[in-house]
Every structure is written in C-alpha cells, then in structure tokens.
C-alpha cells in the first residue's frame, strides 16, 4: 500500500465542514477582539490612575523635604 | 542454544513502525542538540519517544504512564510551567503602549482559520485541539488538547514545539510576501516611559479578573500565567520569582517532555493523521503571521504615524523568538531601524491573546 492510498483510505474529507466552521471563526475573532480591546482600555486606565497617584506622592514627598 | 535466546528474543518483537518512531526520536534529539531547536523540550521528547518504542519496554506502562497521569492528563504540568513563563515575562513594553495588544489578537487568526481547515478532516473536538497549535504556545496547546479529550496530544505537542522552534524559518518569507520594501523600512521611534510599580502589580490581577469573567474556561491558564507574573512584579518575592523562572520551569520542562512521549507510541503516532496535523500546524503559524501583518497594514490606512507592519507578525505567542525575528528583519533592511521594544511588546501581548484564544476555543467546543 503506498502512502497516497493509505492517506485516502483512512482520512475523511468533508469540504462543507469548512463553510460550516466559518461561524466559529467569526465568533472567535469577534470575542478575542472584544476581550483584548477591553484589556487595552483597562490597561490605559490603570496607567493613567497610577501615574497620577505616583506623581502626587512624589510632589508630597518633595514638599515635606 | 536456549541460553542465547534471551539475547535476541525481544528483538524479534521489533516492528518497522517502532523503528520509525525511534528514528523520529533521534531526529528530535539531533534538532535539539545540533540545531538548538527548543532543546529543553525536544530532547526529553525525543528520548522519551525512544524509551516508549523499544519492544517490551517497561518505561511505557511504568514511569512514563505515571508521569503522564500525574501531570498531563490532569493539565498540571502545563499550568505549573505557566507560572515559570509568567515569572519570565516583562510586560513593561506592552504597558507603555497597550494598543500593541491588538496585534496579539490579530495574530490568533491562524487558530480560527486552521479550525475551519481541520474540521474538513477531523471531528469538531479534535479539529479544535489541532487548531490551538496556532497559539504557538506549548502549554496552552497541551492543556487545551487534554481538556478537549483529543487523542492527538502527542502529535499536537510535537507540531506546536517544532514550529515554535522553526519560527525564524517560517515567518520571514510570509512577512516579505505580505509587505513592500517601503513598509519594512518604516521606522518607529520608541518613547521610553516609566511604568509605575502599582501598574505592574495591578496588570496581572486585572487581566486575570477580566479574562476569567468573560471566558471561565481560560481561568486556570491565564490565572497561572499571571500568578507567575505577579510573583515577579510584587517586589517582595524575588527568591520565589527566581525559583519559578529557573528551577520550577526547568524541572517541569524535563518531566513534561518525557510525559508527552506517552502519546508517541508507534501505533498511536504513526498514522496519516499525524502528517495531516503537522501540515495543519504549519498552516496555523502561516496564517497567524499573516493576521498580525495584515492588521498593521489595515491600521496604516487610517493613521498618520505609520506602523511597521512587520511588528504585527510578532503577535504570535512564540516568545521571544518572534519578537527577535522581526527585530532582525528590520535591521537587515535598515541597520538603524530598531524595532525590538515594539516587537517584544507585541510578542508578550501574543502570550495573553493566545491564552484568550485557547479559552475561546474551549468555550466553543467543550460541550460540543
């Protein structure tokens, strides 16, 4: 038995499944961009909050000195 | 004469399939030592493949099976490895420019494209497990394949780690194919910003909370990764951080490689399905790379400060190889174009995005 006949005998091939799975691709990509987008926004927010807080703390330290 | 029988009787049970598997083991060892391709994993896997394919080997139904049940079947080893990986990652470049994370998301395109491709040949759960090779992240691939109950854990692991090692060969031609010389020459000045300690500490906690709340199937993966990072960033657990980065990661890697070889027995591994899985894994890496590059090109249509589209390719999780590949490519085009900080920022975002993508796949297919 050569390799091609071995492949052909054991593998199923249903091209229609590609089309059927496209919905998962759409859903998956949508969810990943929503989650990552949310993380981007939250990261920007914590960056701002903690940068302000650390600047204030530094200013207070300078005053007391 | 019967006395000498003991010397050769075991060899009579030797099949050509076992011979091929031993050859595969030797090739993995060769690649690990001579080519330095993911040696920490390919070497134990290669040696394990030899151990389990010797006729009558007591290693398979013995220590290897015990290790497999102790750490792979219950996903423990990949998760412990994630603590070490989390402790190794500096999210600093990402925190200075969080928008880079979008490229990490785009570079998971290969996972979803491969899912469609694999579903033509495999059942939905196996197709989903194979697609996660595109996460370019060994622990995620193993953990997801186990959770989905795939019978192809061995082939998936070999494909994931082999292609991670081959990133310097796979990515450059795809990047060149999708970009023009002018685009590859785009310079991106790096603005050095300091990131507060509080931000570094809050980041892993927030990521864990957000990802787990939306995709509970990814809680353990993201949780262990971020726990490792929290140990690193908290500033009071330096010795634990060092242990996680070195001792823990090394120890788990040794047993992980050997344990995976449980699935590299000839009759399980040497099938046409394995060849197909290796092919699909390559497709996943190619389309991951394309996804990141194409998003950068798309963003460039609307922005004034152009992005070098090559950095999009670093969004695949293979850390830090992918970031370095992009950096080297940029230097080859223009020896004054330093993209390292951007590409590493995108690369670490790929680590988060790949776990998120793995979680999404699990949430879509766990109940299927």
PDB file of N, CA, C and O in Angstrom, chain A residues 3 6-7 10-19 21-29 31-40 42-44 46-47 50-51 54, chain B residues 95 98-99 101-102 105-106 108-109 112-113 115-117 119-123 196 198-199 202-203 206-207 210-211 214-215 272-273 276 353 356-357 360 364-365:
ATOM      1  N   UNK A   3       1.725   5.463   0.082  1.00  0.00           N
ATOM      2  CA  UNK A   3       1.323   6.492   1.043  1.00  0.00           C
ATOM      3  C   UNK A   3      -0.003   7.146   0.666  1.00  0.00           C
ATOM      4  O   UNK A   3      -0.869   7.370   1.521  1.00  0.00           O
ATOM      5  N   UNK A   6      -2.893   4.972   1.381  1.00  0.00           N
ATOM      6  CA  UNK A   6      -3.039   4.876   2.843  1.00  0.00           C
ATOM      7  C   UNK A   6      -3.773   6.112   3.365  1.00  0.00           C
ATOM      8  O   UNK A   6      -4.712   6.017   4.164  1.00  0.00           O
ATOM      9  N   UNK A   7      -3.345   7.286   2.867  1.00  0.00           N
ATOM     10  CA  UNK A   7      -3.990   8.539   3.280  1.00  0.00           C
ATOM     11  C   UNK A   7      -5.464   8.526   2.880  1.00  0.00           C
ATOM     12  O   UNK A   7      -6.346   8.856   3.661  1.00  0.00           O
ATOM     13  N   UNK A  10      -7.813   6.198   5.011  1.00  0.00           N
ATOM     14  CA  UNK A  10      -8.072   6.452   6.423  1.00  0.00           C
ATOM     15  C   UNK A  10      -8.691   7.813   6.733  1.00  0.00           C
ATOM     16  O   UNK A  10      -9.254   7.997   7.799  1.00  0.00           O
ATOM     17  N   UNK A  11      -8.539   8.758   5.846  1.00  0.00           N
ATOM     18  CA  UNK A  11      -8.962  10.107   6.183  1.00  0.00           C
ATOM     19  C   UNK A  11     -10.344  10.418   5.630  1.00  0.00           C
ATOM     20  O   UNK A  11     -10.676  10.029   4.526  1.00  0.00           O
ATOM     21  N   UNK A  12     -11.099  11.137   6.441  1.00  0.00           N
ATOM     22  CA  UNK A  12     -12.368  11.633   5.894  1.00  0.00           C
ATOM     23  C   UNK A  12     -12.097  13.014   5.303  1.00  0.00           C
ATOM     24  O   UNK A  12     -11.163  13.702   5.728  1.00  0.00           O
ATOM     25  N   UNK A  13     -12.863  13.403   4.339  1.00  0.00           N
ATOM     26  CA  UNK A  13     -12.681  14.731   3.759  1.00  0.00           C
ATOM     27  C   UNK A  13     -14.054  15.296   3.433  1.00  0.00           C
ATOM     28  O   UNK A  13     -14.726  14.823   2.521  1.00  0.00           O
ATOM     29  N   UNK A  14     -14.472  16.288   4.216  1.00  0.00           N
ATOM     30  CA  UNK A  14     -15.790  16.882   4.013  1.00  0.00           C
ATOM     31  C   UNK A  14     -15.641  18.400   3.851  1.00  0.00           C
ATOM     32  O   UNK A  14     -15.655  19.132   4.848  1.00  0.00           O
ATOM     33  N   UNK A  15     -15.465  18.863   2.605  1.00  0.00           N
ATOM     34  CA  UNK A  15     -15.223  20.293   2.376  1.00  0.00           C
ATOM     35  C   UNK A  15     -16.318  21.201   2.953  1.00  0.00           C
ATOM     36  O   UNK A  15     -16.035  22.330   3.357  1.00  0.00           O
ATOM     37  N   UNK A  16     -17.547  20.687   3.017  1.00  0.00           N
ATOM     38  CA  UNK A  16     -18.648  21.525   3.517  1.00  0.00           C
ATOM     39  C   UNK A  16     -18.419  21.968   4.967  1.00  0.00           C
ATOM     40  O   UNK A  16     -18.899  23.012   5.402  1.00  0.00           O
ATOM     41  N   UNK A  17     -17.644  21.147   5.709  1.00  0.00           N
ATOM     42  CA  UNK A  17     -17.359  21.471   7.112  1.00  0.00           C
ATOM     43  C   UNK A  17     -16.573  22.772   7.229  1.00  0.00           C
ATOM     44  O   UNK A  17     -16.646  23.459   8.245  1.00  0.00           O
ATOM     45  N   UNK A  18     -15.789  23.084   6.191  1.00  0.00           N
ATOM     46  CA  UNK A  18     -15.038  24.349   6.208  1.00  0.00           C
ATOM     47  C   UNK A  18     -16.014  25.514   6.297  1.00  0.00           C
ATOM     48  O   UNK A  18     -15.865  26.417   7.127  1.00  0.00           O
ATOM     49  N   UNK A  19     -17.024  25.460   5.438  1.00  0.00           N
ATOM     50  CA  UNK A  19     -18.023  26.538   5.415  1.00  0.00           C
ATOM     51  C   UNK A  19     -18.790  26.567   6.736  1.00  0.00           C
ATOM     52  O   UNK A  19     -19.027  27.638   7.304  1.00  0.00           O
ATOM     53  N   UNK A  21     -17.777  25.755   9.585  1.00  0.00           N
ATOM     54  CA  UNK A  21     -16.938  26.221  10.706  1.00  0.00           C
ATOM     55  C   UNK A  21     -16.640  27.717  10.642  1.00  0.00           C
ATOM     56  O   UNK A  21     -16.082  28.267  11.596  1.00  0.00           O
ATOM     57  N   UNK A  22     -16.981  28.344   9.529  1.00  0.00           N
ATOM     58  CA  UNK A  22     -16.690  29.773   9.412  1.00  0.00           C
ATOM     59  C   UNK A  22     -17.380  30.588  10.508  1.00  0.00           C
ATOM     60  O   UNK A  22     -16.874  31.610  10.943  1.00  0.00           O
ATOM     61  N   UNK A  23     -18.534  30.086  10.988  1.00  0.00           N
ATOM     62  CA  UNK A  23     -19.233  30.809  12.056  1.00  0.00           C
ATOM     63  C   UNK A  23     -18.378  30.841  13.331  1.00  0.00           C
ATOM     64  O   UNK A  23     -18.365  31.837  14.051  1.00  0.00           O
ATOM     65  N   UNK A  24     -17.643  29.749  13.580  1.00  0.00           N
ATOM     66  CA  UNK A  24     -16.761  29.720  14.760  1.00  0.00           C
ATOM     67  C   UNK A  24     -15.619  30.714  14.592  1.00  0.00           C
ATOM     68  O   UNK A  24     -15.180  31.349  15.543  1.00  0.00           O
ATOM     69  N   UNK A  25     -15.149  30.824  13.337  1.00  0.00           N
ATOM     70  CA  UNK A  25     -14.081  31.788  13.083  1.00  0.00           C
ATOM     71  C   UNK A  25     -14.579  33.205  13.377  1.00  0.00           C
ATOM     72  O   UNK A  25     -13.913  33.985  14.058  1.00  0.00           O
ATOM     73  N   UNK A  26     -15.769  33.496  12.892  1.00  0.00           N
ATOM     74  CA  UNK A  26     -16.358  34.824  13.123  1.00  0.00           C
ATOM     75  C   UNK A  26     -16.549  35.094  14.609  1.00  0.00           C
ATOM     76  O   UNK A  26     -16.115  36.128  15.123  1.00  0.00           O
ATOM     77  N   UNK A  27     -17.174  34.122  15.296  1.00  0.00           N
ATOM     78  CA  UNK A  27     -17.430  34.300  16.733  1.00  0.00           C
ATOM     79  C   UNK A  27     -16.112  34.449  17.501  1.00  0.00           C
ATOM     80  O   UNK A  27     -15.970  35.332  18.351  1.00  0.00           O
ATOM     81  N   UNK A  28     -15.174  33.571  17.183  1.00  0.00           N
ATOM     82  CA  UNK A  28     -13.901  33.570  17.905  1.00  0.00           C
ATOM     83  C   UNK A  28     -13.161  34.883  17.746  1.00  0.00           C
ATOM     84  O   UNK A  28     -12.698  35.479  18.725  1.00  0.00           O
ATOM     85  N   UNK A  29     -13.060  35.352  16.497  1.00  0.00           N
ATOM     86  CA  UNK A  29     -12.326  36.597  16.262  1.00  0.00           C
ATOM     87  C   UNK A  29     -13.037  37.787  16.918  1.00  0.00           C
ATOM     88  O   UNK A  29     -12.390  38.680  17.465  1.00  0.00           O
ATOM     89  N   UNK A  31     -14.951  37.717  19.637  1.00  0.00           N
ATOM     90  CA  UNK A  31     -14.757  37.669  21.097  1.00  0.00           C
ATOM     91  C   UNK A  31     -13.332  38.072  21.459  1.00  0.00           C
ATOM     92  O   UNK A  31     -13.125  38.850  22.399  1.00  0.00           O
ATOM     93  N   UNK A  32     -12.361  37.591  20.696  1.00  0.00           N
ATOM     94  CA  UNK A  32     -10.967  37.891  21.068  1.00  0.00           C
ATOM     95  C   UNK A  32     -10.697  39.405  20.948  1.00  0.00           C
ATOM     96  O   UNK A  32     -10.026  39.987  21.801  1.00  0.00           O
ATOM     97  N   UNK A  33     -11.244  40.033  19.918  1.00  0.00           N
ATOM     98  CA  UNK A  33     -11.022  41.480  19.786  1.00  0.00           C
ATOM     99  C   UNK A  33     -11.772  42.260  20.882  1.00  0.00           C
ATOM    100  O   UNK A  33     -11.283  43.267  21.368  1.00  0.00           O
ATOM    101  N   UNK A  34     -12.950  41.766  21.277  1.00  0.00           N
ATOM    102  CA  UNK A  34     -13.673  42.441  22.368  1.00  0.00           C
ATOM    103  C   UNK A  34     -12.874  42.324  23.674  1.00  0.00           C
ATOM    104  O   UNK A  34     -12.648  43.314  24.380  1.00  0.00           O
ATOM    105  N   UNK A  35     -12.423  41.105  23.992  1.00  0.00           N
ATOM    106  CA  UNK A  35     -11.692  40.893  25.255  1.00  0.00           C
ATOM    107  C   UNK A  35     -10.385  41.693  25.257  1.00  0.00           C
ATOM    108  O   UNK A  35     -10.083  42.404  26.221  1.00  0.00           O
ATOM    109  N   UNK A  36      -9.638  41.612  24.163  1.00  0.00           N
ATOM    110  CA  UNK A  36      -8.357  42.320  24.115  1.00  0.00           C
ATOM    111  C   UNK A  36      -8.606  43.840  24.115  1.00  0.00           C
ATOM    112  O   UNK A  36      -7.872  44.593  24.769  1.00  0.00           O
ATOM    113  N   UNK A  37      -9.647  44.278  23.423  1.00  0.00           N
ATOM    114  CA  UNK A  37      -9.992  45.707  23.433  1.00  0.00           C
ATOM    115  C   UNK A  37     -10.277  46.191  24.852  1.00  0.00           C
ATOM    116  O   UNK A  37      -9.815  47.260  25.270  1.00  0.00           O
ATOM    117  N   UNK A  38     -11.009  45.378  25.583  1.00  0.00           N
ATOM    118  CA  UNK A  38     -11.329  45.714  26.976  1.00  0.00           C
ATOM    119  C   UNK A  38     -10.057  45.785  27.819  1.00  0.00           C
ATOM    120  O   UNK A  38      -9.876  46.713  28.633  1.00  0.00           O
ATOM    121  N   UNK A  39      -9.174  44.834  27.587  1.00  0.00           N
ATOM    122  CA  UNK A  39      -7.900  44.829  28.335  1.00  0.00           C
ATOM    123  C   UNK A  39      -7.077  46.083  27.993  1.00  0.00           C
ATOM    124  O   UNK A  39      -6.479  46.704  28.872  1.00  0.00           O
ATOM    125  N   UNK A  40      -7.078  46.460  26.706  1.00  0.00           N
ATOM    126  CA  UNK A  40      -6.341  47.665  26.298  1.00  0.00           C
ATOM    127  C   UNK A  40      -6.881  48.876  27.055  1.00  0.00           C
ATOM    128  O   UNK A  40      -6.118  49.662  27.641  1.00  0.00           O
ATOM    129  N   UNK A  42      -8.621  49.007  29.860  1.00  0.00           N
ATOM    130  CA  UNK A  42      -8.336  48.930  31.307  1.00  0.00           C
ATOM    131  C   UNK A  42      -6.862  49.219  31.600  1.00  0.00           C
ATOM    132  O   UNK A  42      -6.543  49.886  32.591  1.00  0.00           O
ATOM    133  N   UNK A  43      -5.993  48.735  30.725  1.00  0.00           N
ATOM    134  CA  UNK A  43      -4.560  48.999  30.931  1.00  0.00           C
ATOM    135  C   UNK A  43      -4.268  50.489  30.810  1.00  0.00           C
ATOM    136  O   UNK A  43      -3.499  51.051  31.607  1.00  0.00           O
ATOM    137  N   UNK A  44      -4.898  51.128  29.829  1.00  0.00           N
ATOM    138  CA  UNK A  44      -4.702  52.575  29.686  1.00  0.00           C
ATOM    139  C   UNK A  44      -5.219  53.304  30.933  1.00  0.00           C
ATOM    140  O   UNK A  44      -4.599  54.255  31.411  1.00  0.00           O
ATOM    141  N   UNK A  46      -5.515  52.064  34.082  1.00  0.00           N
ATOM    142  CA  UNK A  46      -4.651  51.890  35.270  1.00  0.00           C
ATOM    143  C   UNK A  46      -3.339  52.643  35.103  1.00  0.00           C
ATOM    144  O   UNK A  46      -2.802  53.186  36.060  1.00  0.00           O
ATOM    145  N   UNK A  47      -2.876  52.730  33.863  1.00  0.00           N
ATOM    146  CA  UNK A  47      -1.667  53.532  33.605  1.00  0.00           C
ATOM    147  C   UNK A  47      -1.880  54.969  34.045  1.00  0.00           C
ATOM    148  O   UNK A  47      -1.044  55.570  34.709  1.00  0.00           O
ATOM    149  N   UNK A  50      -2.502  55.268  38.077  1.00  0.00           N
ATOM    150  CA  UNK A  50      -1.316  55.081  38.919  1.00  0.00           C
ATOM    151  C   UNK A  50      -0.206  56.078  38.598  1.00  0.00           C
ATOM    152  O   UNK A  50       0.616  56.376  39.456  1.00  0.00           O
ATOM    153  N   UNK A  51      -0.167  56.584  37.369  1.00  0.00           N
ATOM    154  CA  UNK A  51       0.826  57.611  37.065  1.00  0.00           C
ATOM    155  C   UNK A  51       0.500  58.877  37.840  1.00  0.00           C
ATOM    156  O   UNK A  51       1.365  59.515  38.433  1.00  0.00           O
ATOM    157  N   UNK A  54       1.252  58.309  41.556  1.00  0.00           N
ATOM    158  CA  UNK A  54       2.682  58.325  41.885  1.00  0.00           C
ATOM    159  C   UNK A  54       3.263  59.738  41.753  1.00  0.00           C
ATOM    160  O   UNK A  54       4.155  60.119  42.499  1.00  0.00           O
TER     161      UNK A  54
ATOM    162  N   UNK B  95       2.945  47.605  28.534  1.00  0.00           N
ATOM    163  CA  UNK B  95       2.245  48.571  29.383  1.00  0.00           C
ATOM    164  C   UNK B  95       2.501  50.005  28.927  1.00  0.00           C
ATOM    165  O   UNK B  95       1.655  50.881  29.119  1.00  0.00           O
ATOM    166  N   UNK B  98      -0.230  50.020  25.328  1.00  0.00           N
ATOM    167  CA  UNK B  98      -1.193  48.905  25.383  1.00  0.00           C
ATOM    168  C   UNK B  98      -1.871  48.590  24.052  1.00  0.00           C
ATOM    169  O   UNK B  98      -2.317  47.469  23.842  1.00  0.00           O
ATOM    170  N   UNK B  99      -1.905  49.578  23.133  1.00  0.00           N
ATOM    171  CA  UNK B  99      -2.593  49.325  21.851  1.00  0.00           C
ATOM    172  C   UNK B  99      -1.940  48.180  21.069  1.00  0.00           C
ATOM    173  O   UNK B  99      -2.559  47.569  20.197  1.00  0.00           O
ATOM    174  N   UNK B 101      -1.510  45.412  21.927  1.00  0.00           N
ATOM    175  CA  UNK B 101      -2.188  44.138  22.200  1.00  0.00           C
ATOM    176  C   UNK B 101      -3.123  43.718  21.064  1.00  0.00           C
ATOM    177  O   UNK B 101      -3.421  42.538  20.908  1.00  0.00           O
ATOM    178  N   UNK B 102      -3.571  44.692  20.287  1.00  0.00           N
ATOM    179  CA  UNK B 102      -4.476  44.361  19.177  1.00  0.00           C
ATOM    180  C   UNK B 102      -3.797  43.430  18.172  1.00  0.00           C
ATOM    181  O   UNK B 102      -4.439  42.585  17.549  1.00  0.00           O
ATOM    182  N   UNK B 105      -4.070  39.955  19.258  1.00  0.00           N
ATOM    183  CA  UNK B 105      -5.382  39.377  18.926  1.00  0.00           C
ATOM    184  C   UNK B 105      -5.426  38.957  17.458  1.00  0.00           C
ATOM    185  O   UNK B 105      -5.864  37.851  17.122  1.00  0.00           O
ATOM    186  N   UNK B 106      -4.930  39.854  16.585  1.00  0.00           N
ATOM    187  CA  UNK B 106      -4.993  39.562  15.139  1.00  0.00           C
ATOM    188  C   UNK B 106      -4.159  38.343  14.780  1.00  0.00           C
ATOM    189  O   UNK B 106      -4.511  37.581  13.873  1.00  0.00           O
ATOM    190  N   UNK B 108      -3.908  35.689  16.178  1.00  0.00           N
ATOM    191  CA  UNK B 108      -4.531  34.394  16.514  1.00  0.00           C
ATOM    192  C   UNK B 108      -5.436  33.937  15.363  1.00  0.00           C
ATOM    193  O   UNK B 108      -6.130  32.928  15.478  1.00  0.00           O
ATOM    194  N   UNK B 109      -5.425  34.706  14.277  1.00  0.00           N
ATOM    195  CA  UNK B 109      -6.262  34.370  13.126  1.00  0.00           C
ATOM    196  C   UNK B 109      -5.994  32.939  12.636  1.00  0.00           C
ATOM    197  O   UNK B 109      -6.918  32.217  12.236  1.00  0.00           O
ATOM    198  N   UNK B 112      -8.150  30.179  14.155  1.00  0.00           N
ATOM    199  CA  UNK B 112      -9.536  30.052  13.687  1.00  0.00           C
ATOM    200  C   UNK B 112      -9.596  29.586  12.230  1.00  0.00           C
ATOM    201  O   UNK B 112     -10.497  28.844  11.844  1.00  0.00           O
ATOM    202  N   UNK B 113      -8.599  30.001  11.430  1.00  0.00           N
ATOM    203  CA  UNK B 113      -8.560  29.528  10.049  1.00  0.00           C
ATOM    204  C   UNK B 113      -8.260  28.024  10.025  1.00  0.00           C
ATOM    205  O   UNK B 113      -8.889  27.260   9.284  1.00  0.00           O
ATOM    206  N   UNK B 115      -8.909  25.956  12.345  1.00  0.00           N
ATOM    207  CA  UNK B 115     -10.096  25.250  12.840  1.00  0.00           C
ATOM    208  C   UNK B 115     -10.998  24.871  11.660  1.00  0.00           C
ATOM    209  O   UNK B 115     -11.481  23.732  11.566  1.00  0.00           O
ATOM    210  N   UNK B 116     -11.193  25.836  10.760  1.00  0.00           N
ATOM    211  CA  UNK B 116     -12.039  25.569   9.581  1.00  0.00           C
ATOM    212  C   UNK B 116     -11.405  24.488   8.705  1.00  0.00           C
ATOM    213  O   UNK B 116     -12.085  23.578   8.224  1.00  0.00           O
ATOM    214  N   UNK B 117     -10.087  24.603   8.523  1.00  0.00           N
ATOM    215  CA  UNK B 117      -9.390  23.610   7.685  1.00  0.00           C
ATOM    216  C   UNK B 117      -9.464  22.216   8.318  1.00  0.00           C
ATOM    217  O   UNK B 117      -9.778  21.227   7.650  1.00  0.00           O
ATOM    218  N   UNK B 119     -11.513  21.014  10.440  1.00  0.00           N
ATOM    219  CA  UNK B 119     -12.837  20.412  10.583  1.00  0.00           C
ATOM    220  C   UNK B 119     -13.258  19.640   9.324  1.00  0.00           C
ATOM    221  O   UNK B 119     -14.189  18.846   9.372  1.00  0.00           O
ATOM    222  N   UNK B 120     -12.541  19.871   8.204  1.00  0.00           N
ATOM    223  CA  UNK B 120     -12.834  19.085   6.997  1.00  0.00           C
ATOM    224  C   UNK B 120     -12.367  17.640   7.158  1.00  0.00           C
ATOM    225  O   UNK B 120     -12.833  16.742   6.481  1.00  0.00           O
ATOM    226  N   UNK B 121     -11.377  17.444   8.050  1.00  0.00           N
ATOM    227  CA  UNK B 121     -10.768  16.109   8.177  1.00  0.00           C
ATOM    228  C   UNK B 121     -11.040  15.432   9.521  1.00  0.00           C
ATOM    229  O   UNK B 121     -10.922  14.221   9.630  1.00  0.00           O
ATOM    230  N   UNK B 122     -11.325  16.237  10.550  1.00  0.00           N
ATOM    231  CA  UNK B 122     -11.410  15.671  11.899  1.00  0.00           C
ATOM    232  C   UNK B 122     -12.750  16.014  12.554  1.00  0.00           C
ATOM    233  O   UNK B 122     -13.447  16.935  12.118  1.00  0.00           O
ATOM    234  N   UNK B 123     -13.038  15.287  13.636  1.00  0.00           N
ATOM    235  CA  UNK B 123     -14.221  15.607  14.431  1.00  0.00           C
ATOM    236  C   UNK B 123     -14.032  16.983  15.072  1.00  0.00           C
ATOM    237  O   UNK B 123     -12.898  17.421  15.268  1.00  0.00           O
ATOM    238  N   UNK B 196       4.698  52.622  36.451  1.00  0.00           N
ATOM    239  CA  UNK B 196       4.732  52.577  37.920  1.00  0.00           C
ATOM    240  C   UNK B 196       4.621  51.132  38.420  1.00  0.00           C
ATOM    241  O   UNK B 196       4.064  50.259  37.737  1.00  0.00           O
ATOM    242  N   UNK B 198       2.843  50.122  40.810  1.00  0.00           N
ATOM    243  CA  UNK B 198       1.432  49.799  41.064  1.00  0.00           C
ATOM    244  C   UNK B 198       0.767  49.267  39.789  1.00  0.00           C
ATOM    245  O   UNK B 198      -0.023  48.320  39.840  1.00  0.00           O
ATOM    246  N   UNK B 199       1.117  49.869  38.648  1.00  0.00           N
ATOM    247  CA  UNK B 199       0.549  49.406  37.371  1.00  0.00           C
ATOM    248  C   UNK B 199       0.994  47.968  37.089  1.00  0.00           C
ATOM    249  O   UNK B 199       0.196  47.124  36.684  1.00  0.00           O
ATOM    250  N   UNK B 202      -0.968  45.738  39.378  1.00  0.00           N
ATOM    251  CA  UNK B 202      -2.405  45.676  39.072  1.00  0.00           C
ATOM    252  C   UNK B 202      -2.675  44.907  37.777  1.00  0.00           C
ATOM    253  O   UNK B 202      -3.696  44.228  37.652  1.00  0.00           O
ATOM    254  N   UNK B 203      -1.737  45.008  36.822  1.00  0.00           N
ATOM    255  CA  UNK B 203      -1.957  44.424  35.494  1.00  0.00           C
ATOM    256  C   UNK B 203      -2.293  42.922  35.539  1.00  0.00           C
ATOM    257  O   UNK B 203      -3.346  42.515  35.012  1.00  0.00           O
ATOM    258  N   UNK B 206      -5.791  42.380  37.098  1.00  0.00           N
ATOM    259  CA  UNK B 206      -6.908  42.825  36.251  1.00  0.00           C
ATOM    260  C   UNK B 206      -7.105  41.889  35.056  1.00  0.00           C
ATOM    261  O   UNK B 206      -8.228  41.518  34.720  1.00  0.00           O
ATOM    262  N   UNK B 207      -5.992  41.506  34.435  1.00  0.00           N
ATOM    263  CA  UNK B 207      -6.099  40.601  33.274  1.00  0.00           C
ATOM    264  C   UNK B 207      -6.793  39.310  33.696  1.00  0.00           C
ATOM    265  O   UNK B 207      -7.697  38.815  33.016  1.00  0.00           O
ATOM    266  N   UNK B 210     -10.572  39.984  34.291  1.00  0.00           N
ATOM    267  CA  UNK B 210     -11.353  40.256  33.065  1.00  0.00           C
ATOM    268  C   UNK B 210     -11.501  38.985  32.220  1.00  0.00           C
ATOM    269  O   UNK B 210     -12.611  38.604  31.833  1.00  0.00           O
ATOM    270  N   UNK B 211     -10.363  38.333  31.963  1.00  0.00           N
ATOM    271  CA  UNK B 211     -10.404  37.157  31.087  1.00  0.00           C
ATOM    272  C   UNK B 211     -11.250  36.045  31.722  1.00  0.00           C
ATOM    273  O   UNK B 211     -12.085  35.422  31.059  1.00  0.00           O
ATOM    274  N   UNK B 214     -15.038  36.696  31.548  1.00  0.00           N
ATOM    275  CA  UNK B 214     -15.667  36.557  30.226  1.00  0.00           C
ATOM    276  C   UNK B 214     -15.521  35.125  29.694  1.00  0.00           C
ATOM    277  O   UNK B 214     -16.455  34.576  29.107  1.00  0.00           O
ATOM    278  N   UNK B 215     -14.329  34.553  29.897  1.00  0.00           N
ATOM    279  CA  UNK B 215     -14.091  33.189  29.381  1.00  0.00           C
ATOM    280  C   UNK B 215     -13.640  32.310  30.542  1.00  0.00           C
ATOM    281  O   UNK B 215     -12.432  32.093  30.738  1.00  0.00           O
ATOM    282  N   UNK B 272      -1.554   8.474   9.253  1.00  0.00           N
ATOM    283  CA  UNK B 272      -1.663   9.586   8.310  1.00  0.00           C
ATOM    284  C   UNK B 272      -2.166  10.858   9.002  1.00  0.00           C
ATOM    285  O   UNK B 272      -1.831  11.968   8.594  1.00  0.00           O
ATOM    286  N   UNK B 273      -2.966  10.673  10.068  1.00  0.00           N
ATOM    287  CA  UNK B 273      -3.488  11.833  10.802  1.00  0.00           C
ATOM    288  C   UNK B 273      -2.354  12.720  11.315  1.00  0.00           C
ATOM    289  O   UNK B 273      -2.448  13.943  11.304  1.00  0.00           O
ATOM    290  N   UNK B 276      -1.043  14.910   8.671  1.00  0.00           N
ATOM    291  CA  UNK B 276      -2.016  15.965   8.411  1.00  0.00           C
ATOM    292  C   UNK B 276      -1.962  17.031   9.510  1.00  0.00           C
ATOM    293  O   UNK B 276      -2.024  18.237   9.223  1.00  0.00           O
ATOM    294  N   UNK B 353      -2.970  36.905  24.369  1.00  0.00           N
ATOM    295  CA  UNK B 353      -4.009  36.651  23.365  1.00  0.00           C
ATOM    296  C   UNK B 353      -4.134  35.166  23.040  1.00  0.00           C
ATOM    297  O   UNK B 353      -5.244  34.675  22.798  1.00  0.00           O
ATOM    298  N   UNK B 356      -6.202  33.615  25.663  1.00  0.00           N
ATOM    299  CA  UNK B 356      -7.598  34.015  25.462  1.00  0.00           C
ATOM    300  C   UNK B 356      -8.201  33.195  24.315  1.00  0.00           C
ATOM    301  O   UNK B 356      -9.313  32.659  24.433  1.00  0.00           O
ATOM    302  N   UNK B 357      -7.442  33.080  23.217  1.00  0.00           N
ATOM    303  CA  UNK B 357      -7.942  32.316  22.065  1.00  0.00           C
ATOM    304  C   UNK B 357      -8.172  30.854  22.443  1.00  0.00           C
ATOM    305  O   UNK B 357      -9.178  30.250  22.048  1.00  0.00           O
ATOM    306  N   UNK B 360     -11.332  30.666  24.294  1.00  0.00           N
ATOM    307  CA  UNK B 360     -12.499  30.819  23.406  1.00  0.00           C
ATOM    308  C   UNK B 360     -12.793  29.486  22.708  1.00  0.00           C
ATOM    309  O   UNK B 360     -13.943  29.046  22.640  1.00  0.00           O
ATOM    310  N   UNK B 364     -16.153  27.227  23.067  1.00  0.00           N
ATOM    311  CA  UNK B 364     -16.987  26.874  21.904  1.00  0.00           C
ATOM    312  C   UNK B 364     -17.155  25.366  21.756  1.00  0.00           C
ATOM    313  O   UNK B 364     -18.175  24.896  21.268  1.00  0.00           O
ATOM    314  N   UNK B 365     -16.125  24.591  22.192  1.00  0.00           N
ATOM    315  CA  UNK B 365     -16.146  23.169  21.855  1.00  0.00           C
ATOM    316  C   UNK B 365     -16.185  22.197  23.035  1.00  0.00           C
ATOM    317  O   UNK B 365     -16.359  21.008  22.816  1.00  0.00           O
TER     318      UNK B 365
END
